Short mmCIF file of C-alpha atoms and ligand atoms in Angstrom, two decimals:
data_model
loop_
_atom_site.label_atom_id
_atom_site.label_comp_id
_atom_site.label_asym_id
_atom_site.label_seq_id
_atom_site.Cartn_x
_atom_site.Cartn_y
_atom_site.Cartn_z
CA MET A 113 47.31 143.41 93.21
CA PHE A 114 48.36 140.32 91.39
CA GLU A 115 46.04 137.57 90.90
CA ALA A 116 47.42 134.02 91.28
CA GLU A 117 44.97 132.72 88.59
CA LYS A 118 46.80 134.97 86.03
CA PHE A 119 49.50 132.55 85.95
CA GLY A 120 47.01 130.00 84.73
CA SER A 121 46.56 126.34 84.81
CA PRO A 122 47.71 125.38 81.31
CA PHE A 123 51.21 125.50 82.52
CA LYS A 124 51.23 124.27 86.13
CA GLY A 125 53.50 121.21 86.72
CA ARG A 126 54.88 121.48 83.29
CA SER A 127 58.58 121.58 82.48
CA LEU A 128 60.46 123.94 80.22
CA LEU A 129 63.23 122.06 78.36
CA THR A 130 62.95 123.83 74.89
CA TRP A 131 60.32 125.93 73.47
CA ARG A 132 59.54 123.20 70.98
CA ASP A 133 56.88 122.01 73.59
CA TYR A 134 54.99 125.05 73.95
CA THR A 135 52.51 126.71 71.42
CA PRO A 136 53.12 130.19 70.10
CA GLU A 137 50.07 131.43 72.38
CA GLU A 138 51.65 129.93 75.35
CA ILE A 139 54.92 131.50 74.76
CA LEU A 140 53.05 134.86 74.26
CA GLN A 141 51.24 134.32 77.48
CA ILE A 142 54.32 133.75 79.50
CA LEU A 143 55.88 136.84 77.69
CA ASP A 144 52.95 138.95 78.86
CA TYR A 145 53.49 137.73 82.48
CA ALA A 146 57.08 138.76 82.09
CA PHE A 147 56.08 142.39 81.13
CA LEU A 148 53.79 142.21 84.12
CA VAL A 149 56.35 141.30 86.69
CA LYS A 150 58.65 143.69 85.28
CA LYS A 151 56.15 146.58 85.86
CA GLN A 152 55.57 145.15 89.21
CA ALA A 153 59.12 145.31 90.17
CA ARG A 154 59.35 148.96 88.72
CA ASP A 155 56.22 149.80 90.85
CA GLY A 156 57.95 148.81 93.98
CA GLU A 157 55.47 145.91 94.60
CA VAL A 158 56.42 143.20 96.82
CA HIS A 159 54.77 139.64 96.54
CA GLN A 160 55.37 136.27 98.37
CA ARG A 161 54.24 134.15 95.51
CA PHE A 162 56.68 131.41 96.26
CA LEU A 163 56.25 131.35 99.94
CA GLY A 164 56.45 127.84 101.32
CA LYS A 165 58.19 126.61 97.93
CA THR A 166 61.78 125.29 97.33
CA ILE A 167 63.97 125.11 94.04
CA ALA A 168 66.97 123.23 93.36
CA LEU A 169 69.36 125.27 91.17
CA ILE A 170 71.76 122.57 89.72
CA PHE A 171 74.77 124.12 87.80
CA GLU A 172 77.31 121.88 86.02
CA LYS A 173 78.57 124.97 84.34
CA ARG A 174 79.36 128.51 85.45
CA SER A 175 76.67 131.25 85.45
CA THR A 176 76.27 134.72 86.45
CA ARG A 177 73.05 136.01 84.93
CA THR A 178 70.91 132.67 85.13
CA ARG A 179 71.94 131.84 88.67
CA SER A 180 71.23 135.46 89.80
CA SER A 181 67.94 135.46 88.21
CA PHE A 182 66.68 132.13 89.52
CA GLU A 183 67.92 132.89 93.01
CA THR A 184 66.89 136.41 93.48
CA ALA A 185 63.59 136.02 91.61
CA PHE A 186 62.61 133.01 93.73
CA GLY A 187 63.99 134.27 97.03
CA GLU A 188 62.41 137.69 96.85
CA GLU A 189 59.04 136.08 96.46
CA GLY A 190 59.38 134.20 99.54
CA GLY A 191 60.73 131.03 98.30
CA HIS A 192 63.80 128.92 99.16
CA PRO A 193 66.36 128.46 96.41
CA VAL A 194 69.12 125.92 96.93
CA PHE A 195 72.25 126.18 94.83
CA MET A 196 74.01 122.92 93.91
CA SER A 197 77.28 122.65 91.89
CA THR A 198 78.89 119.58 90.76
CA GLN A 199 81.16 119.94 93.62
CA ASP A 200 78.07 119.44 95.92
CA ILE A 201 75.95 116.72 94.46
CA GLN A 202 76.49 113.44 92.80
CA LEU A 203 74.50 114.16 89.68
CA GLY A 204 75.47 111.33 87.19
CA GLY A 205 78.50 110.51 89.14
CA LYS A 206 78.29 108.24 92.25
CA GLU A 207 74.55 108.67 92.13
CA SER A 208 72.66 108.15 88.83
CA VAL A 209 70.73 111.01 87.28
CA GLU A 210 67.27 109.01 87.72
CA ASP A 211 68.14 108.55 91.42
CA THR A 212 69.11 112.03 92.28
CA ALA A 213 65.87 113.27 90.27
CA ARG A 214 63.72 111.14 92.44
CA VAL A 215 65.27 112.55 95.72
CA LEU A 216 65.06 115.99 94.72
CA GLY A 217 61.48 115.50 93.50
CA ARG A 218 60.41 114.45 97.03
CA MET A 219 62.05 117.74 98.50
CA PHE A 220 61.58 120.58 95.85
CA SER A 221 58.81 122.12 94.30
CA ALA A 222 60.85 122.63 91.14
CA ILE A 223 64.41 122.09 89.59
CA GLU A 224 66.61 124.30 87.54
CA PHE A 225 69.26 122.53 85.56
CA ARG A 226 72.26 124.07 83.79
CA GLY A 227 74.54 121.40 82.31
CA PHE A 228 75.94 119.37 79.54
CA ARG A 229 73.34 117.09 78.18
CA GLN A 230 69.77 117.91 77.22
CA GLU A 231 69.10 114.35 77.93
CA HIS A 232 69.72 114.84 81.61
CA ALA A 233 67.36 117.87 81.76
CA GLU A 234 64.84 115.32 80.09
CA MET A 235 65.62 112.65 82.87
CA LEU A 236 65.25 114.98 85.69
CA ALA A 237 61.93 115.92 84.29
CA LYS A 238 60.84 112.46 83.98
CA TYR A 239 61.96 111.01 87.23
CA SER A 240 61.52 113.99 89.59
CA GLY A 241 57.88 114.44 88.92
CA VAL A 242 58.28 118.24 89.49
CA PRO A 243 58.80 121.02 86.98
CA VAL A 244 62.37 121.22 85.47
CA ILE A 245 63.57 124.57 83.80
CA ASN A 246 66.45 124.42 81.35
CA GLY A 247 69.03 126.92 82.53
CA LEU A 248 71.17 126.13 79.45
CA THR A 249 72.52 122.77 78.15
CA ASP A 250 74.72 122.02 75.04
CA GLU A 251 71.52 122.10 72.93
CA TYR A 252 69.43 124.55 74.15
CA HIS A 253 69.11 127.82 76.13
CA PRO A 254 65.23 128.66 76.36
CA THR A 255 65.09 131.21 79.10
CA GLN A 256 67.78 133.24 77.36
CA ALA A 257 65.60 133.20 73.99
CA LEU A 258 62.52 134.63 76.04
CA ALA A 259 64.51 137.54 77.45
CA ASP A 260 65.67 138.23 74.12
CA VAL A 261 62.18 138.27 72.63
CA MET A 262 60.95 140.34 75.50
CA THR A 263 64.04 142.87 74.70
CA LEU A 264 62.92 142.90 71.03
CA LYS A 265 59.31 143.79 71.82
CA GLU A 266 60.21 146.23 74.39
CA HIS A 267 62.45 148.13 71.89
CA PHE A 268 60.24 147.90 68.75
CA GLY A 269 56.99 147.80 70.50
CA THR A 270 56.09 144.69 68.50
CA LEU A 271 57.33 141.51 67.21
CA LYS A 272 55.31 141.73 63.96
CA GLY A 273 57.65 142.19 60.78
CA LEU A 274 60.81 142.13 62.60
CA LYS A 275 64.05 140.21 61.58
CA TRP A 276 67.11 139.36 63.52
CA ALA A 277 70.28 137.63 62.44
CA PHE A 278 72.43 135.49 64.78
CA CYS A 279 76.14 136.04 63.61
CA GLY A 280 78.73 133.55 64.65
CA ASP A 281 78.72 129.80 65.88
CA GLY A 282 75.24 128.85 64.16
CA ARG A 283 75.16 125.45 65.80
CA ASN A 284 75.42 126.57 69.49
CA ASN A 285 72.59 126.43 72.13
CA VAL A 286 71.61 130.11 71.93
CA ALA A 287 71.52 130.14 68.19
CA ARG A 288 69.26 127.00 68.12
CA SER A 289 66.84 128.46 70.85
CA LEU A 290 66.47 131.86 69.08
CA MET A 291 65.69 129.61 65.74
CA VAL A 292 62.85 127.79 67.80
CA ILE A 293 61.35 130.71 69.28
CA SER A 294 61.42 132.71 66.17
CA ALA A 295 59.93 129.97 64.23
CA LYS A 296 57.11 129.54 66.80
CA LEU A 297 56.31 133.23 67.05
CA GLY A 298 56.70 134.23 63.35
CA ILE A 299 59.95 136.44 63.65
CA ASP A 300 62.15 136.27 60.53
CA PHE A 301 65.67 134.76 61.63
CA ALA A 302 68.88 134.59 59.88
CA ILE A 303 72.05 132.81 60.72
CA TYR A 304 75.11 134.21 59.34
CA SER A 305 77.92 131.80 59.98
CA PRO A 306 80.65 129.58 58.28
CA LYS A 307 79.31 126.44 56.59
CA GLU A 308 81.21 124.34 59.05
CA LEU A 309 79.09 125.84 61.93
CA PHE A 310 75.59 125.99 60.32
CA PRO A 311 72.99 124.50 62.68
CA PRO A 312 72.51 120.58 62.09
CA LYS A 313 69.71 119.54 59.94
CA ASP A 314 67.74 118.07 62.90
CA ILE A 315 67.12 121.48 64.19
CA GLN A 316 66.28 122.92 61.01
CA GLU A 317 63.82 120.07 60.41
CA ILE A 318 62.42 120.74 63.80
CA CYS A 319 61.80 124.23 63.08
CA GLU A 320 60.50 123.90 59.43
CA PRO A 321 56.68 123.10 60.30
CA PHE A 322 56.75 125.91 63.20
CA ALA A 323 57.87 128.37 60.61
CA ARG A 324 55.48 127.31 57.94
CA GLU A 325 52.72 127.67 60.57
CA SER A 326 53.84 131.15 61.86
CA GLY A 327 55.12 132.58 58.71
CA ALA A 328 58.59 133.10 59.93
CA LYS A 329 61.42 133.20 57.21
CA ILE A 330 64.44 131.15 58.42
CA GLU A 331 67.62 131.73 56.56
CA ILE A 332 71.06 130.23 56.97
CA SER A 333 73.97 131.49 55.03
CA ASP A 334 77.66 132.13 55.04
CA LYS A 335 77.12 135.22 52.75
CA ILE A 336 76.87 138.56 54.30
CA SER A 337 73.75 139.50 52.36
CA VAL A 338 71.69 137.32 54.76
CA VAL A 339 71.78 140.21 57.40
CA LYS A 340 70.19 142.60 55.03
CA GLY A 341 67.13 144.11 56.37
CA ALA A 342 67.79 142.88 60.02
CA ASP A 343 66.38 144.89 62.72
CA CYS A 344 68.77 143.24 65.18
CA LEU A 345 72.29 141.71 65.05
CA TYR A 346 72.84 139.22 67.52
CA THR A 347 76.08 137.36 68.59
CA ASP A 348 77.53 134.93 71.31
CA VAL A 349 80.76 133.83 72.15
CA TRP A 350 82.97 131.86 69.62
CA VAL A 351 83.67 129.18 72.18
CA SER A 352 81.00 127.86 74.44
CA MET A 353 81.37 126.35 77.82
CA GLY A 354 82.76 122.90 77.37
CA GLU A 355 84.44 123.48 73.96
CA GLU A 356 87.64 125.51 75.22
CA SER A 357 89.83 123.06 73.31
CA LEU A 358 88.39 124.41 69.98
CA LYS A 359 89.41 127.95 70.60
CA ASP A 360 91.93 128.29 67.82
CA GLU A 361 89.89 126.63 65.03
CA ARG A 362 86.85 128.74 66.11
CA THR A 363 88.88 132.00 66.02
CA ARG A 364 89.89 130.98 62.55
CA LEU A 365 86.48 130.17 61.37
CA LEU A 366 84.65 133.09 63.08
CA SER A 367 86.89 136.04 62.71
CA PRO A 368 85.22 137.14 59.40
CA TYR A 369 81.85 136.93 61.28
CA GLN A 370 82.74 139.54 63.94
CA VAL A 371 79.95 141.97 64.64
CA ASN A 372 81.38 145.28 63.92
CA GLU A 373 80.40 148.74 62.46
CA SER A 374 80.71 147.63 59.00
CA LEU A 375 78.56 144.41 59.58
CA MET A 376 75.85 146.71 61.40
CA ALA A 377 76.01 148.85 58.27
CA ALA A 378 75.44 145.76 56.10
CA THR A 379 71.86 145.39 57.40
CA GLY A 380 71.11 148.58 55.32
CA LYS A 381 68.71 149.74 58.08
CA ALA A 382 69.13 152.86 60.25
CA GLY A 383 67.65 151.55 63.68
CA THR A 384 69.40 148.17 63.79
CA ILE A 385 70.08 147.22 67.28
CA PHE A 386 72.83 144.86 68.86
CA MET A 387 72.14 141.96 71.19
CA HIS A 388 74.38 139.56 73.06
CA CYS A 389 73.23 136.88 75.73
CA LEU A 390 76.69 137.77 77.61
CA PRO A 391 79.29 137.02 78.84
CA ALA A 392 81.03 138.58 75.87
CA VAL A 393 84.68 138.56 74.76
CA LYS A 394 85.11 142.03 73.38
CA GLY A 395 87.41 142.24 70.58
CA GLN A 396 86.33 138.68 69.48
CA GLU A 397 82.79 138.11 68.42
CA VAL A 398 81.96 141.99 68.86
CA THR A 399 84.03 144.96 68.80
CA GLU A 400 84.19 147.19 71.85
CA ASP A 401 82.49 150.11 69.82
CA VAL A 402 79.46 148.27 68.86
CA PHE A 403 79.28 146.55 72.38
CA GLU A 404 79.19 150.11 74.05
CA SER A 405 77.13 151.99 71.47
CA SER A 406 73.71 153.41 72.11
CA PHE A 407 72.06 150.68 69.84
CA SER A 408 73.62 147.91 72.17
CA LYS A 409 70.78 146.45 74.21
CA VAL A 410 72.88 143.94 76.22
CA TRP A 411 71.97 145.32 79.73
CA ASP A 412 68.32 145.40 79.19
CA GLN A 413 68.58 141.66 77.94
CA ALA A 414 70.61 140.80 81.07
CA GLU A 415 67.89 142.68 83.24
CA ASN A 416 65.12 140.77 81.42
CA ARG A 417 66.53 137.40 82.21
CA LYS A 418 65.18 137.98 85.78
CA HIS A 419 61.78 139.14 84.77
CA THR A 420 61.42 136.36 82.30
CA ILE A 421 62.59 133.72 84.62
CA LYS A 422 60.45 134.88 87.40
CA ALA A 423 57.39 134.82 84.81
CA ILE A 424 58.40 131.27 83.88
CA MET A 425 58.66 130.04 87.47
CA LEU A 426 55.24 131.53 88.34
CA ALA A 427 53.57 129.89 85.30
CA LEU A 428 55.19 126.41 85.85
CA ILE A 429 55.56 125.95 89.56
CA GLN A 430 52.44 124.59 91.25
N1 CP B 1044 73.53 134.57 79.37
C1 CP B 1044 73.74 133.66 80.32
O1 CP B 1044 73.15 132.68 80.40
O2 CP B 1044 74.57 134.19 81.43
P1 CP B 1044 75.12 133.34 82.62
O3 CP B 1044 76.15 132.37 81.85
O4 CP B 1044 75.86 134.32 83.20
O5 CP B 1044 74.09 132.68 83.32
N1 NVA B 1045 76.87 129.72 74.09
C1 NVA B 1045 77.29 130.02 75.47
C2 NVA B 1045 76.09 130.73 75.97
C3 NVA B 1045 76.38 131.35 77.43
C4 NVA B 1045 75.42 131.91 78.05
C5 NVA B 1045 77.72 128.95 76.23
O1 NVA B 1045 77.04 127.74 76.17
O2 NVA B 1045 78.81 129.00 76.91
#
């Protein structure tokens, strides 16, 4: 039987806007919760831990996995999720973000926000007074990063001594979140991307002290040698949501960084796995053969989105 107090008080009422704001111990604690809720789901246990609670799911951008995870994880636990796209609400349009936040804070136990500006996630948290969970912004995708760490740990049995390499658009939200969580947890992390798409200095500076503390080695390079020794190659779309006009330039810049059999071989390791946050554009950032291979863990990652999101909500929502 699940004990409510397991989802401890240090988290209650907090928002998750980026993992920057969490200690390594706190991240690992929520990761443990995720393994627990996954086991409970496997064992067919039914719980009603969100009974009487409500969550607003704001989506300015499209989603399959994130929306499905939040909506099913909250609903099957007895809570009431309410989906709101920009067709439905006035976020930052006719009504300011501050005012929308203050209204939602009076009606909901929590808010999930997927949108463009990280600043809007911060404003929602500041003015609503309820926990806000970042379901992806231009800058960060923290719930994705936790699912990815879970998948890594599930596959290798440990996070100790692992290295993963993100190949592609090194400045995007997924790459940044993986950098933050790796720096926090002491996982070696490489970005293999063209210089034009290196992550900005500010995120590197944010991660430096975390990496120093945890012992994580963070490398950023346009040289293929940076993937050497990687236990996992990770990629994401070349063109993120909202950047559609940059498609031609991105294709030109990123074609040499495609994850294919020869890049997998460049790790020099036997058991390297492949990960992708999805959705994938096969034939661009990854070849069909790598995507469909036995070492591709993309479906485990997708499933783990739900378990990690449930764990995050159980930890944060009062
Ligand atoms: N990985 C991810 O966030 O997927 P969706 O865009 O489908 O939510
Ligand atoms: N970087 C991608 C991630 C999608 C889950 C995007 O922002 O579109």
